[in-house]
Amino acid sequence: MILPFLWLLSSSLKTELGVFRYPPEWIPDPPQFSNYFDAWTTRPFALYLRNTIVILLLNEIAVLVSASFCAYGFARIDFPGRNIWFAILLATVMLPGIVTMIPQFVIFSRIGWVNTILPLTVPFFFGGGAFNIFLLRQFFRTLPAELADAAYIDGASEITIYWRIMLPLAKPALATIAIFTFIGTWNDFMGALLYLAKDPSKFTVALGLTMFRT
């Protein structure tokens, strides 16, 4: 697994011709450290990185809070139609993103969100994704019900049990979701292309890297 990373690092220190030289050389001679300076200054890469970090932070907060709220409700609160609503939620996992892409774009375009980061962040505040809810729900269901029962006896509210007891115990699942959210947001090229392509000042890293293609 480390070889592709080493080759990537080696190629970053080569000239364009050196990358395709055969037989390949692992140690560039001489190393082109100026490549890093050129990459940082040719395009406003710092701006792309800042935009990406802003979207990342918003999405992490949105997903962890909203997904955990929904998952706790499905796992611990017995409300009418709980299983039916959960089945409908799981059914949305079978919808590929390409199916909902055009309807979403039409909606966001009509409300004036194109060329803003809102389409890339706001939807995550409403549930955080079916897979994330499913993962957290299953984790919450493995926690002993006696913990919540003891808290009820002590006068704790549902919100207190969620925030003070269940959420701290769900740190492994929350960390997993945070990693998945980070990877998905960092690599989100299509979303940035649809909603940010007309305004270079809002480019993310995924979209900005396409400017280096030759």
Short mmCIF file of C-alpha atoms in Angstrom, two decimals:
data_model
loop_
_atom_site.label_atom_id
_atom_site.label_comp_id
_atom_site.label_asym_id
_atom_site.label_seq_id
_atom_site.Cartn_x
_atom_site.Cartn_y
_atom_site.Cartn_z
CA MET A 1 0.00 0.00 0.00
CA ILE A 2 2.88 2.36 0.62
CA LEU A 3 4.41 1.98 -2.86
CA PRO A 4 1.77 4.11 -4.67
CA PHE A 5 2.27 6.85 -2.10
CA LEU A 6 6.07 6.72 -2.52
CA TRP A 7 5.67 6.87 -6.30
CA LEU A 8 3.35 9.86 -5.93
CA LEU A 9 5.91 11.61 -3.74
CA SER A 10 8.71 10.79 -6.16
CA SER A 11 6.71 12.01 -9.17
CA SER A 12 5.97 15.31 -7.46
CA LEU A 13 9.71 16.06 -7.52
CA LYS A 14 10.18 15.28 -11.22
CA THR A 15 9.81 17.22 -14.42
CA GLU A 16 6.89 16.38 -16.68
CA LEU A 17 9.15 14.33 -18.93
CA GLY A 18 10.73 12.62 -15.94
CA VAL A 19 7.39 11.24 -14.81
CA PHE A 20 7.04 9.21 -18.03
CA ARG A 21 10.70 8.22 -18.37
CA TYR A 22 11.46 4.53 -18.89
CA PRO A 23 12.88 2.80 -17.00
CA PRO A 24 11.33 4.78 -14.16
CA GLU A 25 13.55 6.32 -11.52
CA TRP A 26 12.48 6.44 -7.90
CA ILE A 27 14.88 9.16 -6.83
CA PRO A 28 14.65 12.24 -9.09
CA ASP A 29 17.96 13.69 -10.18
CA PRO A 30 17.85 16.57 -9.57
CA PRO A 31 14.69 16.84 -7.42
CA GLN A 32 12.37 19.62 -8.57
CA PHE A 33 11.36 21.20 -5.26
CA SER A 34 10.16 24.21 -7.21
CA ASN A 35 7.15 22.12 -8.27
CA TYR A 36 5.58 22.69 -4.86
CA PHE A 37 6.14 26.42 -5.02
CA ASP A 38 4.71 26.56 -8.54
CA ALA A 39 1.65 24.52 -7.53
CA TRP A 40 0.97 26.83 -4.60
CA THR A 41 1.45 30.09 -6.51
CA THR A 42 0.25 29.32 -10.05
CA ARG A 43 -3.30 28.99 -8.76
CA PRO A 44 -4.79 30.36 -5.51
CA PHE A 45 -4.43 26.97 -3.88
CA ALA A 46 -4.59 28.44 -0.37
CA LEU A 47 -8.03 29.83 -1.26
CA TYR A 48 -9.18 26.43 -2.53
CA LEU A 49 -7.94 24.83 0.68
CA ARG A 50 -9.72 27.40 2.84
CA ASN A 51 -13.00 26.89 0.98
CA THR A 52 -12.69 23.13 1.38
CA ILE A 53 -11.97 23.39 5.11
CA VAL A 54 -15.04 25.61 5.64
CA ILE A 55 -17.27 23.10 3.86
CA LEU A 56 -15.62 20.23 5.73
CA LEU A 57 -16.22 21.75 9.15
CA LEU A 58 -19.86 22.56 8.39
CA ASN A 59 -20.52 19.08 7.03
CA GLU A 60 -18.83 17.34 9.96
CA ILE A 61 -20.93 19.28 12.47
CA ALA A 62 -24.11 18.81 10.45
CA VAL A 63 -23.69 15.07 9.91
CA LEU A 64 -22.63 14.19 13.45
CA VAL A 65 -25.41 16.19 15.10
CA SER A 66 -28.31 15.45 12.76
CA ALA A 67 -27.48 11.79 12.13
CA SER A 68 -27.05 11.08 15.84
CA PHE A 69 -30.37 12.79 16.65
CA CYS A 70 -32.24 10.75 14.04
CA ALA A 71 -30.46 7.52 14.96
CA TYR A 72 -31.22 7.96 18.65
CA GLY A 73 -34.88 8.50 17.86
CA PHE A 74 -35.08 5.35 15.74
CA ALA A 75 -33.16 3.29 18.30
CA ARG A 76 -34.60 4.46 21.62
CA ILE A 77 -37.93 6.26 21.14
CA ASP A 78 -41.01 4.15 20.38
CA PHE A 79 -43.08 6.49 18.21
CA PRO A 80 -45.92 5.44 15.84
CA GLY A 81 -44.69 4.09 12.51
CA ARG A 82 -41.07 3.95 13.60
CA ASN A 83 -40.23 0.80 11.65
CA ILE A 84 -42.05 2.01 8.54
CA TRP A 85 -40.21 5.33 8.55
CA PHE A 86 -36.92 3.54 9.07
CA ALA A 87 -37.65 1.21 6.14
CA ILE A 88 -38.39 4.23 3.94
CA LEU A 89 -35.13 5.79 5.07
CA LEU A 90 -33.16 2.66 4.18
CA ALA A 91 -34.88 2.54 0.79
CA THR A 92 -33.28 5.86 -0.10
CA VAL A 93 -29.87 4.17 0.05
CA MET A 94 -30.80 2.35 -3.15
CA LEU A 95 -31.22 5.67 -5.00
CA PRO A 96 -27.97 6.45 -6.83
CA GLY A 97 -26.78 10.03 -6.65
CA ILE A 98 -27.07 10.43 -10.41
CA VAL A 99 -30.87 9.99 -10.12
CA THR A 100 -31.34 12.86 -7.66
CA MET A 101 -28.66 15.13 -9.13
CA ILE A 102 -30.85 16.94 -11.67
CA PRO A 103 -33.90 17.45 -9.39
CA GLN A 104 -31.61 18.79 -6.67
CA PHE A 105 -29.92 21.16 -9.08
CA VAL A 106 -33.29 22.47 -10.31
CA ILE A 107 -34.46 23.09 -6.74
CA PHE A 108 -31.25 24.80 -5.64
CA SER A 109 -31.18 26.86 -8.81
CA ARG A 110 -34.73 28.14 -8.27
CA ILE A 111 -34.01 29.23 -4.71
CA GLY A 112 -30.81 30.98 -5.78
CA TRP A 113 -28.23 28.72 -4.15
CA VAL A 114 -26.09 28.11 -7.23
CA ASN A 115 -22.59 29.63 -6.93
CA THR A 116 -22.77 29.31 -3.14
CA ILE A 117 -21.64 26.57 -0.76
CA LEU A 118 -25.19 26.13 0.57
CA PRO A 119 -26.07 23.12 -1.68
CA LEU A 120 -22.91 21.39 -0.44
CA THR A 121 -23.63 21.93 3.26
CA VAL A 122 -27.28 22.64 4.13
CA PRO A 123 -28.67 19.18 3.10
CA PHE A 124 -26.37 17.55 5.66
CA PHE A 125 -28.19 19.36 8.47
CA PHE A 126 -31.35 17.37 7.66
CA GLY A 127 -30.58 13.80 8.68
CA GLY A 128 -26.92 13.47 7.77
CA GLY A 129 -27.46 10.61 5.32
CA ALA A 130 -29.31 7.29 5.53
CA PHE A 131 -26.16 5.19 5.93
CA ASN A 132 -24.91 7.30 8.82
CA ILE A 133 -28.27 7.09 10.57
CA PHE A 134 -28.35 3.32 10.07
CA LEU A 135 -24.82 2.89 11.43
CA LEU A 136 -25.51 4.97 14.54
CA ARG A 137 -28.91 3.38 15.14
CA GLN A 138 -27.39 -0.08 15.16
CA PHE A 139 -24.71 1.11 17.57
CA PHE A 140 -27.23 2.74 19.91
CA ARG A 141 -29.24 -0.50 19.96
CA THR A 142 -26.21 -2.39 21.30
CA LEU A 143 -25.97 -0.14 24.36
CA PRO A 144 -27.64 -1.54 27.52
CA ALA A 145 -31.16 -0.22 28.04
CA GLU A 146 -30.49 -0.25 31.79
CA LEU A 147 -28.32 2.85 31.38
CA ALA A 148 -31.27 4.87 30.12
CA ASP A 149 -33.64 3.32 32.69
CA ALA A 150 -31.35 4.33 35.55
CA ALA A 151 -31.13 7.85 34.16
CA TYR A 152 -34.94 8.04 33.91
CA ILE A 153 -35.22 7.08 37.58
CA ASP A 154 -32.79 9.86 38.46
CA GLY A 155 -35.00 12.34 36.62
CA ALA A 156 -32.96 12.75 33.43
CA SER A 157 -34.77 13.94 30.32
CA GLU A 158 -34.50 12.29 26.92
CA ILE A 159 -32.14 15.02 25.72
CA THR A 160 -29.93 14.56 28.79
CA ILE A 161 -29.71 10.81 28.22
CA TYR A 162 -28.85 11.38 24.58
CA TRP A 163 -26.23 14.04 25.25
CA ARG A 164 -24.67 12.87 28.54
CA ILE A 165 -24.90 9.08 28.25
CA MET A 166 -25.52 7.70 24.77
CA LEU A 167 -23.47 10.12 22.68
CA PRO A 168 -20.21 9.69 24.66
CA LEU A 169 -20.57 5.91 24.42
CA ALA A 170 -21.04 6.18 20.65
CA LYS A 171 -17.62 7.74 20.04
CA PRO A 172 -16.36 4.80 17.88
CA ALA A 173 -19.35 5.08 15.54
CA LEU A 174 -19.13 8.87 15.49
CA ALA A 175 -15.42 8.69 14.62
CA THR A 176 -16.18 6.30 11.75
CA ILE A 177 -18.86 8.61 10.38
CA ALA A 178 -16.56 11.62 10.75
CA ILE A 179 -13.90 9.86 8.67
CA PHE A 180 -16.40 8.88 5.96
CA THR A 181 -17.75 12.44 5.88
CA PHE A 182 -14.25 13.88 5.60
CA ILE A 183 -13.34 11.60 2.69
CA GLY A 184 -16.63 12.19 0.89
CA THR A 185 -16.47 15.96 1.25
CA TRP A 186 -12.79 16.21 0.34
CA ASN A 187 -13.27 14.12 -2.81
CA ASP A 188 -16.57 15.73 -3.85
CA PHE A 189 -15.75 16.90 -7.35
CA MET A 190 -19.18 16.61 -8.94
CA GLY A 191 -20.96 18.71 -6.32
CA ALA A 192 -18.37 21.48 -6.57
CA LEU A 193 -18.50 21.31 -10.37
CA LEU A 194 -22.28 21.69 -10.44
CA TYR A 195 -22.65 24.51 -7.94
CA LEU A 196 -19.32 26.38 -7.81
CA ALA A 197 -17.80 26.12 -11.30
CA LYS A 198 -18.87 29.64 -12.36
CA ASP A 199 -17.09 31.35 -9.46
CA PRO A 200 -13.35 30.52 -9.19
CA SER A 201 -13.17 32.26 -5.81
CA LYS A 202 -15.34 29.48 -4.36
CA PHE A 203 -13.44 26.52 -5.87
CA THR A 204 -12.64 23.60 -3.58
CA VAL A 205 -9.43 21.58 -3.70
CA ALA A 206 -11.11 18.82 -5.75
CA LEU A 207 -12.22 21.34 -8.36
CA GLY A 208 -9.06 23.44 -8.24
CA LEU A 209 -6.82 20.45 -8.91
CA THR A 210 -8.38 20.07 -12.35
CA MET A 211 -6.65 23.34 -13.29
CA PHE A 212 -3.31 21.52 -13.17
CA ARG A 213 -4.23 19.05 -15.90
CA THR A 214 -2.11 19.27 -19.02
#
